[in-house]
Short mmCIF file of C-alpha atoms in Angstrom, two decimals:
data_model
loop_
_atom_site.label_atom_id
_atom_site.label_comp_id
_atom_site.label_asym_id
_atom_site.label_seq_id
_atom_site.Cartn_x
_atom_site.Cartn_y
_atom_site.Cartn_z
CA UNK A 1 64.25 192.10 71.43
CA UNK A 2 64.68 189.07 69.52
CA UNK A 3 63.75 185.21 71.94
CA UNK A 4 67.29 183.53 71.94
CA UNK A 5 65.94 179.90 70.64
CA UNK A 6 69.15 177.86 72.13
CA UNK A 7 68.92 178.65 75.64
CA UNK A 8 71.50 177.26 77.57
CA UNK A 9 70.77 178.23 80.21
CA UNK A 10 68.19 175.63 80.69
CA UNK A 11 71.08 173.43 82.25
CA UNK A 12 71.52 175.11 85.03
CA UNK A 13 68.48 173.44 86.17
CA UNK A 14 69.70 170.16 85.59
CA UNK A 15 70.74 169.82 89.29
CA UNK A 16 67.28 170.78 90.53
CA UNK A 17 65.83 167.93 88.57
CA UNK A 18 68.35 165.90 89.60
CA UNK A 19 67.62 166.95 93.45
CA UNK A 20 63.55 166.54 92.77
CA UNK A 21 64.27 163.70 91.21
CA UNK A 22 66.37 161.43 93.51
CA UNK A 23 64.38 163.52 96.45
CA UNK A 24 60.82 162.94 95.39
CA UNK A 25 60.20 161.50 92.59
CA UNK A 26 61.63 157.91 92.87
CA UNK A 27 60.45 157.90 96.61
CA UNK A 28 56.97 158.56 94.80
CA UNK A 29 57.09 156.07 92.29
CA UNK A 30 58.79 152.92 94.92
CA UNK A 31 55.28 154.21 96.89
CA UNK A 32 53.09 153.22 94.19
CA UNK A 33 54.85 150.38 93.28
CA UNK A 34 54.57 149.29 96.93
CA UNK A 35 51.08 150.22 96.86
CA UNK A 36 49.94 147.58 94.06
CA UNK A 37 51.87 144.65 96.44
CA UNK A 38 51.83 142.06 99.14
CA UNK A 39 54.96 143.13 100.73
CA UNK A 40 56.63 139.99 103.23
CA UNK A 41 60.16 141.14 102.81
CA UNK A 42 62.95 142.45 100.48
CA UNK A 43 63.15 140.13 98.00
CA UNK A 44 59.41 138.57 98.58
CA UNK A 45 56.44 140.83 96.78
CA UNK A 46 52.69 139.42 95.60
CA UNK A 47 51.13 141.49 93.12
CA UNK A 48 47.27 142.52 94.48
CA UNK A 49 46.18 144.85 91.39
CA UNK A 50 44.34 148.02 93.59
CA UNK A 51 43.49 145.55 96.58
CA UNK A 52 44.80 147.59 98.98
CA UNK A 53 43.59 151.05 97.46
CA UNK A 54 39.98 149.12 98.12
CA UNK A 55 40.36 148.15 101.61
CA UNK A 56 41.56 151.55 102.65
CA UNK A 57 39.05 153.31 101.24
CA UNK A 58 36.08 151.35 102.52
CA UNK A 59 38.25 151.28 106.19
CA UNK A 60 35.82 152.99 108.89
CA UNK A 61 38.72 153.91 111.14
CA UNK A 62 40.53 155.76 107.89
CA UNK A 63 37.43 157.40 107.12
CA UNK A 64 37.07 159.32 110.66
CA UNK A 65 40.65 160.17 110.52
CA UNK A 66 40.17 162.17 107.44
CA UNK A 67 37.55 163.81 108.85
CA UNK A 68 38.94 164.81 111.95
CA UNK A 69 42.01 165.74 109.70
CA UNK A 70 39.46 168.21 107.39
CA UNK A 71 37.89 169.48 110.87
CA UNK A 72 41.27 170.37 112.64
CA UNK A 73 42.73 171.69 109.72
CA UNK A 74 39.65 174.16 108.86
CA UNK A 75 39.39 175.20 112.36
CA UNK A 76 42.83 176.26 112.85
CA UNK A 77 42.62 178.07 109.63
CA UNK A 78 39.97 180.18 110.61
CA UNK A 79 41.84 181.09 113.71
CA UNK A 80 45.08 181.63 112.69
CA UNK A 81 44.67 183.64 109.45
CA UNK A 82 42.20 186.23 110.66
CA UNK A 83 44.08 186.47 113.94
CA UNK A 84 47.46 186.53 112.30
CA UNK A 85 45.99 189.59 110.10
CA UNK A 86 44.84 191.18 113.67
CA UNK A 87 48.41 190.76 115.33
CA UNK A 88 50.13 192.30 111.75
CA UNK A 89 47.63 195.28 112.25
CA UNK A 90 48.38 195.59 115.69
CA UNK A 91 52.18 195.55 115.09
CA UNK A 92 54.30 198.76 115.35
CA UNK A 93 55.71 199.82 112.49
CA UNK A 94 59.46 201.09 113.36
CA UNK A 95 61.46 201.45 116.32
CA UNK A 96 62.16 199.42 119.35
CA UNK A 97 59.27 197.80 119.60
CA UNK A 98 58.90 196.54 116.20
CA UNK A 99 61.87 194.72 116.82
CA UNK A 100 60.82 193.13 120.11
CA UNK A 101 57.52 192.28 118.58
CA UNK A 102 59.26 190.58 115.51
CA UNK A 103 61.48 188.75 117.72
CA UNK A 104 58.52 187.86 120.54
CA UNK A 105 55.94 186.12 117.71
CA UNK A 106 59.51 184.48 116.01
CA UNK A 107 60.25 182.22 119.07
CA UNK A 108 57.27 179.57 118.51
CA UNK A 109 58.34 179.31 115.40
CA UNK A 110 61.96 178.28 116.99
CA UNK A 111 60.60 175.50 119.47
CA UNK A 112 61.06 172.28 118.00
CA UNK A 113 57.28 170.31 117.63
CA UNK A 114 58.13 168.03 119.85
CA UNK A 115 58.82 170.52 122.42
CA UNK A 116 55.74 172.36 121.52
CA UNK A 117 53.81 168.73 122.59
CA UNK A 118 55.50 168.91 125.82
CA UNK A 119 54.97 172.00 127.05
CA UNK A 120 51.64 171.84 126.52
CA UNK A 121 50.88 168.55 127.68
CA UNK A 122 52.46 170.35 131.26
CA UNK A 123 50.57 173.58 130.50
CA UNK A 124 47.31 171.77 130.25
CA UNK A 125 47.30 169.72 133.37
CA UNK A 126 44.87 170.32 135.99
CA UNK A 127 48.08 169.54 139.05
CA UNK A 128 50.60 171.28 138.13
CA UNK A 129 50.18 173.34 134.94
CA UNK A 130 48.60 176.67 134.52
CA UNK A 131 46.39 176.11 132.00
CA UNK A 132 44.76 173.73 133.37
CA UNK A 133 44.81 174.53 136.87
CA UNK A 134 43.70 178.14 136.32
CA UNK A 135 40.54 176.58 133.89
CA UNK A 136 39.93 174.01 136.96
CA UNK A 137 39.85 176.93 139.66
CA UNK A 138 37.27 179.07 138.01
CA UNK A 139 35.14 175.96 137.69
CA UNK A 140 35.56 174.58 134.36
CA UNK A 141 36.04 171.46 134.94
CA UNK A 142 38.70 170.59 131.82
CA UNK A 143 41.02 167.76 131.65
CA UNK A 144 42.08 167.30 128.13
CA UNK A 145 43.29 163.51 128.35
CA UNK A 146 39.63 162.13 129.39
CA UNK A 147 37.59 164.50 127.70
CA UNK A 148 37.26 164.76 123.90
CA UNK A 149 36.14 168.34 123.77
CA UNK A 150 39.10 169.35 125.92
CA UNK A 151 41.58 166.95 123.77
CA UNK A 152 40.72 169.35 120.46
CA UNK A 153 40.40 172.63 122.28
CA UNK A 154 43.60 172.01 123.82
CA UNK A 155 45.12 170.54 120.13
CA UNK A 156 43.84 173.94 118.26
CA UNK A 157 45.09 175.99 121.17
CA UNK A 158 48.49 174.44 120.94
CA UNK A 159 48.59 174.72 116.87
CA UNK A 160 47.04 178.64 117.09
CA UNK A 161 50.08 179.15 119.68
CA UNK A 162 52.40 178.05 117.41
CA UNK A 163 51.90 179.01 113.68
CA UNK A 164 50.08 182.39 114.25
CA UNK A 165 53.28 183.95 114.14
CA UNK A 166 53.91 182.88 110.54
CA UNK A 167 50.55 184.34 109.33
CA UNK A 168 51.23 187.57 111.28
CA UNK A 169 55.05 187.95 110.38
CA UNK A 170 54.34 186.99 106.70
CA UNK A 171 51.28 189.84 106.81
CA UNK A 172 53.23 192.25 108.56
CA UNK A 173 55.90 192.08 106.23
CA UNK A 174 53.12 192.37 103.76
CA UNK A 175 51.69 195.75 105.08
CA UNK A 176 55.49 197.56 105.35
CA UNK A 177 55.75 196.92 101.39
CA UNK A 178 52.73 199.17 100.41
CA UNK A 179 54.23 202.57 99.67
CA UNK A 180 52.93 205.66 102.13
CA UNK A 181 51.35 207.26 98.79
CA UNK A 182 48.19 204.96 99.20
CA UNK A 183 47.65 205.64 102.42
CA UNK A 184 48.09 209.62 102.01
CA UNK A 185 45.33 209.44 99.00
CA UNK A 186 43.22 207.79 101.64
CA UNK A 187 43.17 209.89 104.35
CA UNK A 188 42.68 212.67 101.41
CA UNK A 189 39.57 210.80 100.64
CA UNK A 190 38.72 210.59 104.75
CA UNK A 191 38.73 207.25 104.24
CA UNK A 192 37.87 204.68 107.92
CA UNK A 193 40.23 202.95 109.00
CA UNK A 194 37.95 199.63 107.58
CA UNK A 195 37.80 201.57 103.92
CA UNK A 196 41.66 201.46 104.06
CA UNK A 197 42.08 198.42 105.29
CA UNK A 198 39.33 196.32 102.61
CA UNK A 199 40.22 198.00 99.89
CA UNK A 200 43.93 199.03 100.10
CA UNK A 201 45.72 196.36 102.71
CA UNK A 202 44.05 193.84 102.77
CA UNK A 203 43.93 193.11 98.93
CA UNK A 204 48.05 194.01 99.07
CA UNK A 205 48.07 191.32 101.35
CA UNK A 206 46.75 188.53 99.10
CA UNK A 207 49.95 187.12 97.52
CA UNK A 208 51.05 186.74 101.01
CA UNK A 209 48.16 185.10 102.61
CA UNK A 210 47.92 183.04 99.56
CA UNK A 211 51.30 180.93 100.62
CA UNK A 212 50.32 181.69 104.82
CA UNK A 213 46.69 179.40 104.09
CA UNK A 214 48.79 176.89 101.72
CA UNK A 215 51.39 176.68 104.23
CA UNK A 216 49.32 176.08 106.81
CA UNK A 217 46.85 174.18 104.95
CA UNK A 218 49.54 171.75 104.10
CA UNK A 219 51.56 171.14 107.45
CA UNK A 220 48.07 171.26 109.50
CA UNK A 221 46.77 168.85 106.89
CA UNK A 222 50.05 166.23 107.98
CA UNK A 223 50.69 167.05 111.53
CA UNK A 224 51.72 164.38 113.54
CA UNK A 225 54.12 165.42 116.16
CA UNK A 226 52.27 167.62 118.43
CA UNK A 227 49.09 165.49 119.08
CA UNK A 228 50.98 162.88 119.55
CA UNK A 229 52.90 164.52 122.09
CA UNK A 230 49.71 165.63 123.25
CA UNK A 231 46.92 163.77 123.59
CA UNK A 232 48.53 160.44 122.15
CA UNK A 233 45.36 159.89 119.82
CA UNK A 234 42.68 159.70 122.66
CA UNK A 235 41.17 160.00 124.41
CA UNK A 236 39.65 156.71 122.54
CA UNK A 237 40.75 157.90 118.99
CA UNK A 238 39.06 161.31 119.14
CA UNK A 239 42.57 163.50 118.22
CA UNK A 240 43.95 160.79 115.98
CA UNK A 241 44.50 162.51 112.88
CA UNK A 242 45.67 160.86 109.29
CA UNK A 243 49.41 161.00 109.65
CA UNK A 244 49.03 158.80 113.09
CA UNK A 245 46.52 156.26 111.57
CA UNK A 246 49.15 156.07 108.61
CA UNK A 247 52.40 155.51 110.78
CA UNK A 248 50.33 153.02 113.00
CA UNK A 249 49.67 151.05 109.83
CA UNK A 250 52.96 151.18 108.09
CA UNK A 251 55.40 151.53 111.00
CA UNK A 252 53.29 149.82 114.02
CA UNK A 253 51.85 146.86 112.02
CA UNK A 254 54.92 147.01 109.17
CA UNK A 255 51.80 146.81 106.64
CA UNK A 256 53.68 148.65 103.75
CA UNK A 257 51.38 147.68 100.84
CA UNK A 258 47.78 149.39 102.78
CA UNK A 259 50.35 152.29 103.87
CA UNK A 260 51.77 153.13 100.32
CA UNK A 261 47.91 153.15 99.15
CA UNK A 262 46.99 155.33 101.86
CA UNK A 263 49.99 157.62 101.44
CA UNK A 264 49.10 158.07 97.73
CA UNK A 265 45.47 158.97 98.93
CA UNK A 266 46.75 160.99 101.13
CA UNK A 267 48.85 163.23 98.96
CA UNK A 268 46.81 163.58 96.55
CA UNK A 269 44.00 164.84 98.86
CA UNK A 270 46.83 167.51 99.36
CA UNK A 271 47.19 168.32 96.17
CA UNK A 272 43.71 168.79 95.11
CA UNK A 273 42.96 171.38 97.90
CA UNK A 274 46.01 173.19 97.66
CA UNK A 275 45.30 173.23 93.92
CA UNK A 276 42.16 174.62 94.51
CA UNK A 277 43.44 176.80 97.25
CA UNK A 278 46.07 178.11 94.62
CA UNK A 279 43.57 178.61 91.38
CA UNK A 280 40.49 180.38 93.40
CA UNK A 281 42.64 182.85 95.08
CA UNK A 282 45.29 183.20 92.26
CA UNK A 283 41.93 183.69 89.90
CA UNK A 284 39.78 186.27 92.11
CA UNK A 285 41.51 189.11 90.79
CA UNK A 286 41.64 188.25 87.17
CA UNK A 287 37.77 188.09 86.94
CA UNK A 288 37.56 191.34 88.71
CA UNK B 1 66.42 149.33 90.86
CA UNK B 2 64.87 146.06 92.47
CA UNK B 3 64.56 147.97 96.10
CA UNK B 4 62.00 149.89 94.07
CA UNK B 5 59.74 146.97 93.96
CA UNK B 6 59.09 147.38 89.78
CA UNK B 7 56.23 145.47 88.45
CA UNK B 8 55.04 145.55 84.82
CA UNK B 9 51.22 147.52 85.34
CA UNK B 10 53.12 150.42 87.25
CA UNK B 11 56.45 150.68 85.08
CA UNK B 12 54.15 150.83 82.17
CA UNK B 13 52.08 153.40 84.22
CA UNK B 14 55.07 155.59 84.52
CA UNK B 15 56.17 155.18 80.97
CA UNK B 16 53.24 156.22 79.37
CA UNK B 17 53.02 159.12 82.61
CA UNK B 18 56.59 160.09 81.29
CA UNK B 19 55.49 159.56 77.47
CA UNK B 20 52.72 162.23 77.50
CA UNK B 21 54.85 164.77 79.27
CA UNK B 22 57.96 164.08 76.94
CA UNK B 23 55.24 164.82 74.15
CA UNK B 24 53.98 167.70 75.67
CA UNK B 25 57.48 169.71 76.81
CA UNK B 26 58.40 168.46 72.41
CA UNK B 27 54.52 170.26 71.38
CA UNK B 28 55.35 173.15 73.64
CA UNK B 29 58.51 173.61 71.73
CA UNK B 30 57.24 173.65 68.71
CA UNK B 31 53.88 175.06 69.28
CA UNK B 32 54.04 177.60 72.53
CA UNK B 33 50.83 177.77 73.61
CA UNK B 34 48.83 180.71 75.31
CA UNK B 35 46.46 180.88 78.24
CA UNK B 36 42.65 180.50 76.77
CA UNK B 37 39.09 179.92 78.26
CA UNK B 38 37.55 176.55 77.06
CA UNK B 39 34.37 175.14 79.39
CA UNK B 40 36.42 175.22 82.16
CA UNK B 41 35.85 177.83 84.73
CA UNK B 42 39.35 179.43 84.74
CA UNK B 43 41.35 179.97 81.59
CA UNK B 44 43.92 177.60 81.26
CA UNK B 45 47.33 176.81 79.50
CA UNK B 46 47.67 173.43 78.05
CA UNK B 47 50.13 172.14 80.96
CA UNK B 48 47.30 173.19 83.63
CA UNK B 49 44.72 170.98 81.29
CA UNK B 50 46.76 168.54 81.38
CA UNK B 51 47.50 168.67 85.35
CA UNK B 52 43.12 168.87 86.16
CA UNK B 53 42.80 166.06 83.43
CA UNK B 54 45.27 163.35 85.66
CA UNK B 55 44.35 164.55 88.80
CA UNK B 56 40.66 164.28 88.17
CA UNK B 57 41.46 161.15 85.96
CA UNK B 58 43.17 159.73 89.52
CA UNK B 59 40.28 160.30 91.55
CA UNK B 60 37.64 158.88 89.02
CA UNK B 61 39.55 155.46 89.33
CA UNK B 62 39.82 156.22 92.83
CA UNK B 63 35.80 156.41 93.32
CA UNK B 64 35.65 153.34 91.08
CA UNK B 65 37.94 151.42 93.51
CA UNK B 66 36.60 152.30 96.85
CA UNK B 67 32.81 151.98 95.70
CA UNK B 68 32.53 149.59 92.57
CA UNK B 69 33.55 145.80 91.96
CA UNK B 70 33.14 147.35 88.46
CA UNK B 71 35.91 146.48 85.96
CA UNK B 72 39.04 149.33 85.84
CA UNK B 73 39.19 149.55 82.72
CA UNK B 74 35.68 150.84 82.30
CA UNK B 75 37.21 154.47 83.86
CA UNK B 76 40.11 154.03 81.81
CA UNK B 77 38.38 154.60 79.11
CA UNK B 78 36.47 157.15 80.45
CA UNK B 79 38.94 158.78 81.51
CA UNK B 80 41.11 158.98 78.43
CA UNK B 81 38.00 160.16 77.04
CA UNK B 82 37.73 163.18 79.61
CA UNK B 83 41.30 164.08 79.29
CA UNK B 84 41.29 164.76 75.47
CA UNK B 85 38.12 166.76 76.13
CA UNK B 86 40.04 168.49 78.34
CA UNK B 87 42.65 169.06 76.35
CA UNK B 88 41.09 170.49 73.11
CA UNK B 89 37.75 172.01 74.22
CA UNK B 90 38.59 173.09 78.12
#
């Protein structure tokens, strides 16, 4: 078949660029223009060159926050994807139940964050919520919102609670597209049920755990509601993650020129790991 | 456009950002390129060179900010440096 050279098709995705554009890409570039500037006002701008790019990056306080944000987000990787996997495993795969299972791990996903916040920040105290109480009365002595350990167990907790359900529905949904044949040629070969599942489901699973990790790379990476909710920051500054320090600066102190710098850090922290996140998995199987 | 806050370093940023791809979509055109294997670790189209060249090109100035007094245009030139590199031999 002869390549048609004048495509017009190509116009129909004029409104997409059009969307991206006015969506993202002029919010991104008034961000860098704000981040080279002494912002006082509307009409009132100093040009500082990369001052601001400089101060942020040798800023202690911004520092720890990334840290934290690298810590939280690895750890509630590591939960959620292998235990996401687990509950997809687990799963029935028709009848009755399958529904009520589908519909049981869709409702965190339902609860606005906000909400999410609250009901923990209830759940975890030692007076009147379970989780706390019920921690408290076999003798752990836990109280999230003076002790730092408690803070991020309680923070992971509340995160693994809430987005497991996407790794495990986007698995599960995974596992019901790999036709019965490859499963009949394994039990021909007596395969265990750990031969079928490294070498036939789990490597079916990788396009979809590919956008589960970015996913939840990416929205653990900027989380802001929840904590907040939460914890508040503390105690001291020991749950305060990047998105807080960055709304504190540009929202709390109105210091739009730092802010725009550190937003443009930010993102493109963001986009280097999910780049990377992207390439190595997208690679693996071309180098097998 | 003045809510945008434009001043001359980053509309000339953005012009030359918009430049190179303008170039690049016109090349592509004309030339289609394939996916090869230059000294990078992953075999690459040109658009993907292009990409790891300003990204890593971002974070080289970046570096130089946060811990140099070093003039910027010393990774400028590095950097343009790096990115045709990139672009023929990666």
């Amino acid at each position: 078949m002869n390549k048609v050279e004048n495509n017009k098709a190509w116009w129909l995705v004029l409104p997409v660029f059009l969307l991206v554009a006015f969506s993202a890409v002029v919010p991104l570039m008034t961000v860098v223009n704000y981040s080279v500037q002494d912002i006082f006002d509307a009409n009132t701008a100093v040009f500082v060159g990369v001052e601001w790019y400089r101060e942020v990056l040798q800023d202690s306080r911004l520092q720890d926050s990334l840290v934290r944000q690298f810590i939280y987000s690895f750890a509630v990787l590591l939960i959620e994807v292998p235990l996401g996997i687990a509950v997809a495993l687990m799963m029935p795969t028709k009848g009755r139940m399958a529904s009520l299972c589908l519909i049981l791990l869709a409702i965190p996903l339902l609860i606005p964050l906000n909400v999410v916040g609250t009901i923990w920040q209830i759940f975890g105290r030692a007076d009147i919520g379970l989780f706390g109480w019920a921690l408290n009365s076999i003798g752990i002595d836990y109280n999230y919102a003076s002790n730092t350990a408690d803070a991020w167990v309680t923070v992971v907790l509340m995160d693994v609670w809430h987005w497991t359900s996407l790794v495990a529905l986007l698995c599960y949904s995974g596992l019901r597209a790999i036709p019965d044949a490859f499963y009949q040629a394994a039990h021909i070969d007596r395969a265990s049920n750990w031969a079928i599942f490294r070498y036939i489901q789990l490597p079916r699973l990788k396009s979809v755990l590919v956008i589960g990790i970015l996913l939840r790379f990416m929205d653990s990476f900027m989380i802001y509601t929840e904590p907040f909710v939460l914890t508040g920051g503390g105690p001291g500054n020991s749950t305060t993650f990047l998105s807080q320090t960055l709304t504190k600066m540009a929202i709390g102190q109105f210091d739009l020129g730092p802010a725009a710098a550190f937003s443009l850090i930010y993102f493109l922290i963001v986009l280097l790991v999910s780049w990377l996140f992207f390439t190595t998995i997208t690679h693996m199987d071309k180098d097998k | 456009m003045s809510w945008m806050a434009w001043t001359p370093v980053t509309a000339s940023f953005f012009s030359i950002i918009a430049a190179i791809l303008a170039c690049m979509t016109f090349y592509e055109i004309k030339v289609p390129c394939t996916e090869r294997k230059g000294f990078l670790p992953i075999p690459t189209t040109r658009g993907d060179r292009l990409f790891i060249g300003l990204l890593s090109s971002a974070y080289v100035h970046l570096l130089f900010v946060g811990f140099s007094e070093a003039s910027l245009f010393i990774p400028l030139a590095l950097c343009v440096v790096w990115l045709l590199c990139l672009l023929r031999w990666g």
